[in-house]
Amino acid sequence: MADALSQRDALTIGEAAKNVGLTPRAIRYYELIGLIQPALRQRHNYRLYDEKALGELRLVARCRAIGLTVAEIRALCASATEGTADARKTAVMYEQLRHTEALIGEFLSVRQELRQQLGLQETSADPDEKVKAGF
């Protein structure tokens, strides 16, 4: 249990969720499956999240935002806390890098096609130029 100072500085689950961009339900789920450490508990059994817990939640939120699965996040978190399995962590990171680069390629392809359909030059500095002009 946290001391009085850290409890006073800690956030409730709703506040923590807003702070890191997750829902309280997602946070409870990540705690349930062991992806994050169980929250500190207040006398009335309210969950409290200190800076360390918020850091874990931010990492999970960012990983989910870029498309990592729960299993991939677990592998990254485990290798970071254990200080082992660097090869596994590197493999997960390379796989995510390949996935991200493929998505970027798809987005660029769609952008090029849309620009062509709108009659915009590829070298245009402002992709919204004709939209802004009432095109």
CSV table of N, CA, C and O in Angstrom, one decimal, residues 65-119:
chain,number,residue,atom,x,y,z
A,65,ALA,N,-1.6,2.0,-29.7
A,65,ALA,CA,-1.9,3.0,-30.8
A,65,ALA,C,-1.2,2.7,-32.1
A,65,ALA,O,-1.7,3.0,-33.1
A,66,ILE,N,0.0,2.1,-32.0
A,66,ILE,CA,0.7,1.7,-33.2
A,66,ILE,C,0.5,0.3,-33.6
A,66,ILE,O,1.1,-0.2,-34.6
A,67,GLY,N,-0.5,-0.3,-33.0
A,67,GLY,CA,-0.9,-1.6,-33.5
A,67,GLY,C,-0.3,-2.9,-32.9
A,67,GLY,O,-0.5,-4.0,-33.4
A,68,LEU,N,0.5,-2.7,-31.8
A,68,LEU,CA,1.0,-3.9,-31.2
A,68,LEU,C,-0.1,-4.7,-30.5
A,68,LEU,O,-1.0,-4.1,-30.0
A,69,THR,N,0.0,-6.0,-30.5
A,69,THR,CA,-0.9,-6.9,-29.9
A,69,THR,C,-0.6,-6.9,-28.4
A,69,THR,O,0.5,-6.6,-28.0
A,70,VAL,N,-1.5,-7.4,-27.6
A,70,VAL,CA,-1.2,-7.6,-26.2
A,70,VAL,C,0.0,-8.5,-26.0
A,70,VAL,O,0.8,-8.3,-25.1
A,71,ALA,N,0.1,-9.6,-26.8
A,71,ALA,CA,1.2,-10.5,-26.6
A,71,ALA,C,2.5,-9.8,-26.9
A,71,ALA,O,3.5,-10.0,-26.2
A,72,GLU,N,2.6,-9.0,-27.9
A,72,GLU,CA,3.8,-8.2,-28.3
A,72,GLU,C,4.1,-7.2,-27.2
A,72,GLU,O,5.3,-7.1,-26.8
A,73,ILE,N,3.1,-6.6,-26.6
A,73,ILE,CA,3.4,-5.6,-25.5
A,73,ILE,C,3.9,-6.4,-24.3
A,73,ILE,O,4.9,-5.9,-23.7
A,74,ARG,N,3.3,-7.5,-24.1
A,74,ARG,CA,3.8,-8.3,-22.9
A,74,ARG,C,5.3,-8.7,-23.1
A,74,ARG,O,6.1,-8.6,-22.2
A,75,ALA,N,5.6,-9.1,-24.3
A,75,ALA,CA,7.0,-9.5,-24.6
A,75,ALA,C,8.0,-8.3,-24.4
A,75,ALA,O,9.0,-8.4,-23.8
A,76,LEU,N,7.5,-7.1,-24.9
A,76,LEU,CA,8.4,-5.9,-24.7
A,76,LEU,C,8.5,-5.5,-23.2
A,76,LEU,O,9.6,-5.2,-22.7
A,77,CYS,N,7.4,-5.5,-22.5
A,77,CYS,CA,7.4,-5.2,-21.1
A,77,CYS,C,8.2,-6.2,-20.3
A,77,CYS,O,9.0,-5.8,-19.4
A,78,ALA,N,8.1,-7.5,-20.6
A,78,ALA,CA,8.8,-8.5,-19.8
A,78,ALA,C,10.3,-8.4,-20.0
A,78,ALA,O,11.1,-8.5,-19.1
A,79,SER,N,10.7,-8.2,-21.3
A,79,SER,CA,12.1,-8.1,-21.5
A,79,SER,C,12.7,-6.8,-20.9
A,79,SER,O,13.8,-6.8,-20.5
A,80,ALA,N,11.9,-5.7,-20.8
A,80,ALA,CA,12.4,-4.5,-20.2
A,80,ALA,C,12.5,-4.6,-18.7
A,80,ALA,O,13.5,-4.2,-18.1
A,81,THR,N,11.6,-5.3,-18.1
A,81,THR,CA,11.7,-5.4,-16.6
A,81,THR,C,12.6,-6.5,-16.2
A,81,THR,O,13.3,-6.4,-15.1
A,82,GLU,N,12.7,-7.6,-17.0
A,82,GLU,CA,13.6,-8.7,-16.6
A,82,GLU,C,15.1,-8.4,-17.0
A,82,GLU,O,16.0,-9.0,-16.4
A,83,GLY,N,15.3,-7.5,-17.9
A,83,GLY,CA,16.6,-7.2,-18.4
A,83,GLY,C,17.2,-8.4,-19.2
A,83,GLY,O,18.3,-8.5,-19.5
A,84,THR,N,16.3,-9.3,-19.7
A,84,THR,CA,16.7,-10.4,-20.5
A,84,THR,C,15.9,-10.4,-21.8
A,84,THR,O,15.1,-9.6,-22.0
A,85,ALA,N,16.1,-11.5,-22.5
A,85,ALA,CA,15.3,-11.7,-23.8
A,85,ALA,C,15.5,-10.5,-24.7
A,85,ALA,O,14.5,-10.2,-25.4
A,86,ASP,N,16.7,-10.0,-24.8
A,86,ASP,CA,16.9,-8.9,-25.8
A,86,ASP,C,16.6,-9.3,-27.2
A,86,ASP,O,16.1,-8.5,-28.0
A,87,ALA,N,16.9,-10.5,-27.6
A,87,ALA,CA,16.6,-11.0,-28.9
A,87,ALA,C,15.1,-11.0,-29.2
A,87,ALA,O,14.7,-10.6,-30.3
A,88,ARG,N,14.4,-11.4,-28.2
A,88,ARG,CA,12.9,-11.5,-28.4
A,88,ARG,C,12.4,-10.0,-28.5
A,88,ARG,O,11.5,-9.8,-29.4
A,89,LYS,N,12.9,-9.1,-27.7
A,89,LYS,CA,12.4,-7.7,-27.8
A,89,LYS,C,12.8,-7.1,-29.1
A,89,LYS,O,12.0,-6.5,-29.7
A,90,THR,N,14.0,-7.4,-29.6
A,90,THR,CA,14.4,-6.9,-30.9
A,90,THR,C,13.6,-7.4,-32.0
A,90,THR,O,13.2,-6.7,-32.9
A,91,ALA,N,13.3,-8.7,-31.9
A,91,ALA,CA,12.4,-9.3,-33.0
A,91,ALA,C,11.1,-8.7,-33.0
A,91,ALA,O,10.5,-8.4,-34.1
A,92,VAL,N,10.5,-8.5,-31.9
A,92,VAL,CA,9.2,-7.8,-31.8
A,92,VAL,C,9.2,-6.4,-32.4
A,92,VAL,O,8.4,-6.0,-33.2
A,93,MET,N,10.3,-5.7,-32.0
A,93,MET,CA,10.5,-4.3,-32.5
A,93,MET,C,10.7,-4.3,-34.0
A,93,MET,O,10.1,-3.5,-34.7
A,94,TYR,N,11.5,-5.2,-34.6
A,94,TYR,CA,11.7,-5.3,-36.0
A,94,TYR,C,10.4,-5.6,-36.7
A,94,TYR,O,10.1,-5.1,-37.8
A,95,GLU,N,9.6,-6.5,-36.2
A,95,GLU,CA,8.3,-6.9,-36.8
A,95,GLU,C,7.4,-5.7,-36.8
A,95,GLU,O,6.7,-5.4,-37.8
A,96,GLN,N,7.3,-5.0,-35.7
A,96,GLN,CA,6.5,-3.8,-35.7
A,96,GLN,C,7.0,-2.7,-36.6
A,96,GLN,O,6.2,-2.0,-37.3
A,97,LEU,N,8.3,-2.6,-36.8
A,97,LEU,CA,8.9,-1.6,-37.7
A,97,LEU,C,8.5,-2.0,-39.2
A,97,LEU,O,8.0,-1.1,-39.9
A,98,ARG,N,8.5,-3.3,-39.5
A,98,ARG,CA,8.1,-3.7,-40.8
A,98,ARG,C,6.6,-3.4,-41.1
A,98,ARG,O,6.2,-2.9,-42.1
A,99,HIS,N,5.8,-3.7,-40.1
A,99,HIS,CA,4.4,-3.5,-40.2
A,99,HIS,C,4.1,-2.0,-40.3
A,99,HIS,O,3.3,-1.6,-41.2
A,100,THR,N,4.8,-1.1,-39.6
A,100,THR,CA,4.6,0.3,-39.6
A,100,THR,C,5.0,0.9,-41.0
A,100,THR,O,4.3,1.7,-41.6
A,101,GLU,N,6.2,0.4,-41.5
A,101,GLU,CA,6.6,0.8,-42.8
A,101,GLU,C,5.7,0.4,-43.9
A,101,GLU,O,5.4,1.2,-44.9
A,102,ALA,N,5.1,-0.8,-43.8
A,102,ALA,CA,4.1,-1.2,-44.8
A,102,ALA,C,2.9,-0.3,-44.8
A,102,ALA,O,2.3,0.1,-45.8
A,103,LEU,N,2.4,0.0,-43.6
A,103,LEU,CA,1.3,0.9,-43.5
A,103,LEU,C,1.6,2.3,-44.0
A,103,LEU,O,0.7,2.9,-44.7
A,104,ILE,N,2.8,2.8,-43.8
A,104,ILE,CA,3.2,4.1,-44.4
A,104,ILE,C,3.1,4.0,-45.9
A,104,ILE,O,2.6,4.9,-46.5
A,105,GLY,N,3.7,2.9,-46.4
A,105,GLY,CA,3.6,2.8,-47.9
A,105,GLY,C,2.2,2.8,-48.4
A,105,GLY,O,1.9,3.4,-49.5
A,106,GLU,N,1.3,2.1,-47.7
A,106,GLU,CA,-0.1,2.1,-48.2
A,106,GLU,C,-0.7,3.5,-48.1
A,106,GLU,O,-1.4,3.9,-49.0
A,107,PHE,N,-0.4,4.2,-47.0
A,107,PHE,CA,-1.0,5.5,-46.9
A,107,PHE,C,-0.4,6.5,-48.0
A,107,PHE,O,-1.2,7.3,-48.6
A,108,LEU,N,0.8,6.3,-48.3
A,108,LEU,CA,1.4,7.2,-49.4
A,108,LEU,C,0.8,6.8,-50.7
A,108,LEU,O,0.6,7.7,-51.5
A,109,SER,N,0.5,5.6,-51.0
A,109,SER,CA,-0.1,5.2,-52.2
A,109,SER,C,-1.5,5.7,-52.3
A,109,SER,O,-1.9,6.2,-53.4
A,110,VAL,N,-2.3,5.6,-51.3
A,110,VAL,CA,-3.6,6.2,-51.3
A,110,VAL,C,-3.5,7.7,-51.4
A,110,VAL,O,-4.3,8.3,-52.2
A,111,ARG,N,-2.6,8.4,-50.8
A,111,ARG,CA,-2.4,9.8,-50.9
A,111,ARG,C,-2.2,10.2,-52.4
A,111,ARG,O,-2.8,11.1,-52.9
A,112,GLN,N,-1.2,9.4,-53.0
A,112,GLN,CA,-0.9,9.7,-54.4
A,112,GLN,C,-2.1,9.6,-55.3
A,112,GLN,O,-2.4,10.4,-56.2
A,113,GLU,N,-2.9,8.5,-55.1
A,113,GLU,CA,-4.1,8.3,-55.9
A,113,GLU,C,-5.1,9.4,-55.7
A,113,GLU,O,-5.7,9.9,-56.7
A,114,LEU,N,-5.3,9.8,-54.5
A,114,LEU,CA,-6.3,10.9,-54.2
A,114,LEU,C,-5.8,12.2,-54.8
A,114,LEU,O,-6.6,12.9,-55.4
A,115,ARG,N,-4.5,12.5,-54.7
A,115,ARG,CA,-4.0,13.7,-55.3
A,115,ARG,C,-4.2,13.7,-56.8
A,115,ARG,O,-4.5,14.7,-57.4
A,116,GLN,N,-3.9,12.6,-57.5
A,116,GLN,CA,-4.1,12.5,-58.9
A,116,GLN,C,-5.6,12.7,-59.3
A,116,GLN,O,-5.9,13.4,-60.2
A,117,GLN,N,-6.5,12.1,-58.5
A,117,GLN,CA,-7.9,12.2,-58.8
A,117,GLN,C,-8.4,13.7,-58.6
A,117,GLN,O,-9.3,14.1,-59.3
A,118,LEU,N,-7.8,14.4,-57.7
A,118,LEU,CA,-8.1,15.8,-57.5
A,118,LEU,C,-7.4,16.7,-58.4
A,118,LEU,O,-7.6,17.9,-58.4
A,119,GLY,N,-6.4,16.2,-59.2
A,119,GLY,CA,-5.7,17.0,-60.1
A,119,GLY,C,-4.6,17.9,-59.4
A,119,GLY,O,-4.2,18.9,-59.9
